[in-house]
PDB file of C-alpha atoms and ligand atoms in Angstrom:
ATOM      1  CA  MET T   1      -0.003  -0.152   0.263  1.00 94.00           C
ATOM      2  CA  ASP T   2       1.367   3.760  -1.004  1.00 97.00           C
ATOM      3  CA  ASN T   3      -0.837   6.041   0.680  1.00 98.00           C
ATOM      4  CA  TYR T   4      -3.887   5.923   2.190  1.00 98.00           C
ATOM      5  CA  MET T   5      -6.646   8.605   3.673  1.00 98.00           C
ATOM      6  CA  ARG T   6      -9.352   8.615   5.695  1.00 98.00           C
ATOM      7  CA  LEU T   7     -12.333  11.460   5.843  1.00 98.00           C
ATOM      8  CA  LYS T   8     -15.305  11.219   8.490  1.00 98.00           C
ATOM      9  CA  ILE T   9     -17.961  13.728   6.947  1.00 98.00           C
ATOM     10  CA  LYS T  10     -21.507  14.827   8.595  1.00 98.00           C
ATOM     11  CA  ALA T  11     -24.411  12.933   7.221  1.00 98.00           C
ATOM     12  CA  ILE T  12     -25.822  16.212   4.544  1.00 98.00           C
ATOM     13  CA  SER T  13     -26.156  16.430   1.083  1.00 96.00           C
ATOM     14  CA  SER T  14     -24.335  19.530   1.169  1.00 96.00           C
ATOM     15  CA  ASN T  15     -20.871  17.566   1.740  1.00 98.00           C
ATOM     16  CA  GLU T  16     -21.699  14.932  -1.085  1.00 97.00           C
ATOM     17  CA  ALA T  17     -19.759  16.015  -3.648  1.00 97.00           C
ATOM     18  CA  PHE T  18     -16.888  18.006  -1.394  1.00 97.00           C
ATOM     19  CA  ALA T  19     -16.645  13.747  -0.952  1.00 98.00           C
ATOM     20  CA  ARG T  20     -16.566  13.062  -4.419  1.00 98.00           C
ATOM     21  CA  SER T  21     -14.269  15.626  -4.986  1.00 98.00           C
ATOM     22  CA  ALA T  22     -11.582  15.174  -1.990  1.00 98.00           C
ATOM     23  CA  VAL T  23     -12.184  11.132  -3.642  1.00 98.00           C
ATOM     24  CA  ALA T  24     -11.081  12.555  -6.647  1.00 98.00           C
ATOM     25  CA  ALA T  25      -8.147  14.875  -5.393  1.00 98.00           C
ATOM     26  CA  PHE T  26      -6.194  11.689  -3.576  1.00 98.00           C
ATOM     27  CA  CYS T  27      -6.549   9.275  -6.335  1.00 98.00           C
ATOM     28  CA  VAL T  28      -4.537  11.811  -8.623  1.00 96.00           C
ATOM     29  CA  ASP T  29      -1.873   9.752  -7.729  1.00 95.00           C
ATOM     30  CA  ALA T  30      -2.738   6.820  -9.389  1.00 95.00           C
ATOM     31  CA  ASN T  31      -1.908   8.318 -12.787  1.00 93.00           C
ATOM     32  CA  PRO T  32      -5.470   7.757 -13.541  1.00 96.00           C
ATOM     33  CA  THR T  33      -7.599   8.749 -17.237  1.00 96.00           C
ATOM     34  CA  VAL T  34     -10.405  11.593 -16.358  1.00 96.00           C
ATOM     35  CA  ASP T  35     -13.019   8.710 -17.489  1.00 97.00           C
ATOM     36  CA  LYS T  36     -11.793   6.296 -14.762  1.00 97.00           C
ATOM     37  CA  LEU T  37     -11.348   9.278 -12.425  1.00 97.00           C
ATOM     38  CA  ALA T  38     -15.432   9.875 -12.899  1.00 98.00           C
ATOM     39  CA  ASP T  39     -16.266   6.548 -12.964  1.00 98.00           C
ATOM     40  CA  VAL T  40     -14.793   6.027  -9.136  1.00 98.00           C
ATOM     41  CA  LYS T  41     -16.796  10.667  -8.172  1.00 98.00           C
ATOM     42  CA  THR T  42     -19.907   9.218  -9.507  1.00 98.00           C
ATOM     43  CA  ALA T  43     -19.686   5.482  -7.347  1.00 98.00           C
ATOM     44  CA  VAL T  44     -18.557   7.180  -4.224  1.00 98.00           C
ATOM     45  CA  SER T  45     -20.869   9.858  -5.107  1.00 98.00           C
ATOM     46  CA  GLU T  46     -23.665   7.090  -4.845  1.00 98.00           C
ATOM     47  CA  ALA T  47     -22.783   5.187  -1.606  1.00 98.00           C
ATOM     48  CA  VAL T  48     -22.389   9.312  -0.028  1.00 98.00           C
ATOM     49  CA  THR T  49     -25.889   9.263  -0.866  1.00 98.00           C
ATOM     50  CA  ASN T  50     -27.078   5.811   0.179  1.00 98.00           C
ATOM     51  CA  SER T  51     -25.328   6.450   3.886  1.00 98.00           C
ATOM     52  CA  ILE T  52     -27.185  10.060   3.937  1.00 98.00           C
ATOM     53  CA  VAL T  53     -31.022   9.439   1.752  1.00 97.00           C
ATOM     54  CA  HIS T  54     -31.370   5.705   3.435  1.00 98.00           C
ATOM     55  CA  GLY T  55     -28.776   4.832   6.688  1.00 98.00           C
ATOM     56  CA  TYR T  56     -29.360   8.017   8.014  1.00 98.00           C
ATOM     57  CA  ASN T  57     -32.838   8.839   6.922  1.00 97.00           C
ATOM     58  CA  GLY T  58     -32.261  12.271   5.724  1.00 95.00           C
ATOM     59  CA  SER T  59     -32.649  13.441   9.120  1.00 97.00           C
ATOM     60  CA  GLY T  60     -28.788  14.815   8.917  1.00 95.00           C
ATOM     61  CA  GLU T  61     -27.804  13.359  11.721  1.00 96.00           C
ATOM     62  CA  GLY T  62     -24.873  11.067  11.959  1.00 98.00           C
ATOM     63  CA  GLU T  63     -21.556  10.708  10.194  1.00 98.00           C
ATOM     64  CA  VAL T  64     -20.436   9.099   7.061  1.00 98.00           C
ATOM     65  CA  GLU T  65     -17.160   7.616   7.426  1.00 98.00           C
ATOM     66  CA  ILE T  66     -14.902   7.095   3.442  1.00 98.00           C
ATOM     67  CA  TYR T  67     -11.322   5.328   3.405  1.00 98.00           C
ATOM     68  CA  VAL T  68      -9.482   5.037   1.081  1.00 98.00           C
ATOM     69  CA  GLU T  69      -5.846   3.084  -0.211  1.00 98.00           C
ATOM     70  CA  ARG T  70      -3.991   3.805  -2.813  1.00 98.00           C
ATOM     71  CA  SER T  71      -1.670   0.493  -4.298  1.00 97.00           C
ATOM     72  CA  GLY T  72      -0.088   1.190  -7.297  1.00 96.00           C
ATOM     73  CA  ASN T  73      -2.440   2.812  -9.393  1.00 97.00           C
ATOM     74  CA  THR T  74      -4.898   0.653  -7.852  1.00 98.00           C
ATOM     75  CA  VAL T  75      -7.790   2.287  -5.605  1.00 98.00           C
ATOM     76  CA  HIS T  76      -9.982   0.777  -2.926  1.00 98.00           C
ATOM     77  CA  ILE T  77     -12.442   2.467  -1.851  1.00 98.00           C
ATOM     78  CA  GLU T  78     -14.448   2.237   1.995  1.00 98.00           C
ATOM     79  CA  VAL T  79     -18.086   4.158   2.032  1.00 98.00           C
ATOM     80  CA  LYS T  80     -19.312   3.157   5.931  1.00 98.00           C
ATOM     81  CA  ASP T  81     -21.554   4.381   7.614  1.00 98.00           C
ATOM     82  CA  CYS T  82     -23.968   3.621  11.150  1.00 98.00           C
ATOM     83  CA  GLY T  83     -26.943   4.148  10.307  1.00 98.00           C
ATOM     84  CA  VAL T  84     -29.927   1.842   9.507  1.00 98.00           C
ATOM     85  CA  GLY T  85     -28.759  -1.170   7.616  1.00 98.00           C
ATOM     86  CA  ILE T  86     -29.660  -3.490   5.189  1.00 98.00           C
ATOM     87  CA  GLU T  87     -31.937  -5.940   5.807  1.00 97.00           C
ATOM     88  CA  ASN T  88     -31.674  -8.229   2.594  1.00 98.00           C
ATOM     89  CA  ILE T  89     -28.581  -6.869   0.394  1.00 98.00           C
ATOM     90  CA  GLU T  90     -28.756  -9.322  -2.096  1.00 98.00           C
ATOM     91  CA  LYS T  91     -32.100  -7.546  -2.497  1.00 98.00           C
ATOM     92  CA  ALA T  92     -30.857  -4.131  -2.345  1.00 98.00           C
ATOM     93  CA  ARG T  93     -28.720  -4.723  -5.100  1.00 98.00           C
ATOM     94  CA  THR T  94     -31.069  -5.781  -7.358  1.00 98.00           C
ATOM     95  CA  PRO T  95     -31.367  -3.647 -10.253  1.00 98.00           C
ATOM     96  CA  PHE T  96     -34.556  -1.005  -9.659  1.00 97.00           C
ATOM     97  CA  PHE T  97     -35.306  -1.868  -6.149  1.00 97.00           C
ATOM     98  CA  THR T  98     -35.581   0.467  -4.305  1.00 97.00           C
ATOM     99  CA  THR T  99     -37.232   1.439  -1.232  1.00 97.00           C
ATOM    100  CA  LYS T 100     -37.871   5.001  -1.884  1.00 95.00           C
ATOM    101  CA  PRO T 101     -39.716   4.630  -5.047  1.00 91.00           C
ATOM    102  CA  ASP T 102     -41.945   8.448  -3.818  1.00 87.00           C
ATOM    103  CA  GLU T 103     -38.594  10.249  -4.234  1.00 86.00           C
ATOM    104  CA  GLU T 104     -37.081   9.902  -7.155  1.00 87.00           C
ATOM    105  CA  ARG T 105     -35.033   7.147  -6.295  1.00 94.00           C
ATOM    106  CA  SER T 106     -34.848   4.420  -9.555  1.00 95.00           C
ATOM    107  CA  GLY T 107     -33.221   1.351  -7.801  1.00 97.00           C
ATOM    108  CA  MET T 108     -30.297   1.764  -9.606  1.00 98.00           C
ATOM    109  CA  GLY T 109     -27.005   3.134  -7.254  1.00 98.00           C
ATOM    110  CA  PHE T 110     -25.263  -0.460  -6.151  1.00 98.00           C
ATOM    111  CA  THR T 111     -25.908  -1.942 -10.004  1.00 98.00           C
ATOM    112  CA  VAL T 112     -23.381   2.003 -11.216  1.00 98.00           C
ATOM    113  CA  MET T 113     -21.565   1.271  -8.488  1.00 98.00           C
ATOM    114  CA  GLU T 114     -21.296  -2.209  -9.479  1.00 98.00           C
ATOM    115  CA  SER T 115     -20.249  -1.329 -13.151  1.00 98.00           C
ATOM    116  CA  PHE T 116     -18.304   1.807 -12.847  1.00 98.00           C
ATOM    117  CA  MET T 117     -15.797  -0.196 -10.892  1.00 98.00           C
ATOM    118  CA  ASP T 118     -14.196  -3.101 -11.344  1.00 98.00           C
ATOM    119  CA  SER T 119     -15.207  -4.743  -7.957  1.00 98.00           C
ATOM    120  CA  LEU T 120     -18.170  -3.890  -5.127  1.00 98.00           C
ATOM    121  CA  SER T 121     -18.904  -5.278  -1.789  1.00 98.00           C
ATOM    122  CA  VAL T 122     -21.629  -4.639   0.077  1.00 98.00           C
ATOM    123  CA  GLU T 123     -21.668  -5.545   4.003  1.00 98.00           C
ATOM    124  CA  PRO T 124     -23.427  -4.799   7.784  1.00 98.00           C
ATOM    125  CA  ASN T 125     -20.937  -2.431   9.540  1.00 98.00           C
ATOM    126  CA  VAL T 126     -21.210  -3.582  13.058  1.00 95.00           C
ATOM    127  CA  PRO T 127     -22.884  -3.074  15.079  1.00 95.00           C
ATOM    128  CA  ARG T 128     -25.186  -0.888  12.902  1.00 97.00           C
ATOM    129  CA  GLY T 129     -25.262   0.884   9.314  1.00 98.00           C
ATOM    130  CA  VAL T 130     -23.727  -0.093   5.682  1.00 98.00           C
ATOM    131  CA  VAL T 131     -19.877  -0.349   4.858  1.00 98.00           C
ATOM    132  CA  VAL T 132     -19.593  -0.309   0.585  1.00 98.00           C
ATOM    133  CA  LYS T 133     -16.462  -1.459  -0.581  1.00 98.00           C
ATOM    134  CA  MET T 134     -15.009  -1.172  -4.453  1.00 98.00           C
ATOM    135  CA  SER T 135     -11.658  -1.316  -6.247  1.00 98.00           C
ATOM    136  CA  LYS T 136     -10.617   0.462  -9.402  1.00 98.00           C
ATOM    137  CA  ASN T 137      -7.178  -0.132 -11.632  1.00 97.00           C
ATOM    138  CA  LEU T 138      -7.156   3.314 -12.448  1.00 97.00           C
ATOM    139  CA  ASP T 139      -3.784   3.656 -15.174  1.00 91.00           C
ATOM    140  CA  GLY T 140      -4.715   4.715 -18.118  1.00 81.00           C
ATOM    141  CA  ALA T 141      -2.439   2.232 -19.943  1.00 71.00           C
ATOM    142  CA  GLU T 142      -4.790  -0.096 -19.204  1.00 53.00           C
ATOM    143  CA  LYS T 143      -8.140   0.852 -21.334  1.00 50.00           C
ATOM    144  CA  THR T 144      -9.157  -1.231 -23.617  1.00 55.00           C
ATOM    145  CA  THR T 145     -11.734   1.086 -25.661  1.00 54.00           C
ATOM    146  CA  GLU T 146     -11.104   1.707 -29.570  1.00 52.00           C
TER     147      GLU T 146
HETATM  148  N1  LIG D   1     -26.282   3.148   3.351  1.00 74.09           N
HETATM  149  C1  LIG D   1     -27.682   2.723   2.903  1.00 74.09           C
HETATM  150  N2  LIG D   1     -27.890   1.951   5.038  1.00 74.09           N
HETATM  151  C2  LIG D   1     -29.269   1.412   4.452  1.00 74.09           C
HETATM  152  N3  LIG D   1     -30.281   1.465   3.570  1.00 74.09           N
HETATM  153  C3  LIG D   1     -29.526   1.082   2.040  1.00 74.09           C
HETATM  154  C4  LIG D   1     -27.873   2.213   2.235  1.00 74.09           C
HETATM  155  N4  LIG D   1     -27.318   2.105   1.374  1.00 74.09           N
HETATM  156  C5  LIG D   1     -28.321   1.253   0.173  1.00 74.09           C
HETATM  157  N5  LIG D   1     -29.618   1.324   0.584  1.00 74.09           N
HETATM  158  C6  LIG D   1     -31.406   0.397   0.776  1.00 74.09           C
HETATM  159  O1  LIG D   1     -30.636  -0.539  -0.880  1.00 74.09           O
HETATM  160  C7  LIG D   1     -31.478  -0.100  -1.785  1.00 74.09           C
HETATM  161  C8  LIG D   1     -30.990  -0.044  -3.281  1.00 74.09           C
HETATM  162  O2  LIG D   1     -29.778   1.014  -3.199  1.00 74.09           O
HETATM  163  P1  LIG D   1     -29.541   1.552  -4.395  1.00 74.09           P
HETATM  164  O3  LIG D   1     -28.865   3.046  -4.086  1.00 74.09           O
HETATM  165  O4  LIG D   1     -29.381   1.028  -5.456  1.00 74.09           O
HETATM  166  O5  LIG D   1     -30.797   2.201  -4.875  1.00 74.09           O
HETATM  167  P2  LIG D   1     -32.155   3.810  -5.106  1.00 74.09           P
HETATM  168  O6  LIG D   1     -30.531   4.418  -3.760  1.00 74.09           O
HETATM  169  O7  LIG D   1     -33.508   3.341  -4.147  1.00 74.09           O
HETATM  170  O8  LIG D   1     -32.236   4.939  -5.991  1.00 74.09           O
HETATM  171  P3  LIG D   1     -30.882   5.440  -6.937  1.00 74.09           P
HETATM  172  O9  LIG D   1     -29.893   5.515  -6.052  1.00 74.09           O
HETATM  173  O10 LIG D   1     -31.417   4.636  -7.693  1.00 74.09           O
HETATM  174  O11 LIG D   1     -31.550   6.893  -6.425  1.00 74.09           O
HETATM  175  C9  LIG D   1     -32.423   1.472  -1.156  1.00 74.09           C
HETATM  176  O12 LIG D   1     -33.657   1.428  -1.552  1.00 74.09           O
HETATM  177  C10 LIG D   1     -31.812   1.584   0.413  1.00 74.09           C
HETATM  178  O13 LIG D   1     -33.058   0.659   0.751  1.00 74.09           O
HETATM  179 MG1  LIG D   2     -28.781   4.846  -3.575  1.00 74.09          MG
END
């Protein structure tokens, strides 16, 4: 492991853009392509938003903790909350599954995280809440499009 950072933010939606940008700034040392950095920002944004709107039910109470570790060109990211937790994680990860359909949620957050990152795991946090772990290789040389 070459570097790491840990960030704790109040669970309010105005902190979501800050968290996303802070993680992106940290990832610059991984020599990312613009596209891959955008993917990371989107995935972090989805995870942090979930903690705020679902974990803490939009109450503004509680904290979201973000830990990022870099090994070479690969970053491992954890987004953790101590909110209500997820009863059935497998079901929650299903595309279009949402417990807040009335709030313009489409149930695509986990699907986006999964497709934008190389790996995604969703686990209960102990003693309560959720921890989302994801990783991605950001190296421009790995890009295989075209
Ligand atoms: N941190 C969390 N704490 C508690 N429940 C969560 C958390 N993250 C996700 N969930 C649950 O998992 C469901 C699916 O999450 P997902 O991000 O895929 O969709 P969504 O947030 O409902 O909609 P979208 O992300 O498209 O706005 C949520 O509706 C919620 O019930
Ligand atoms: Mg979501």
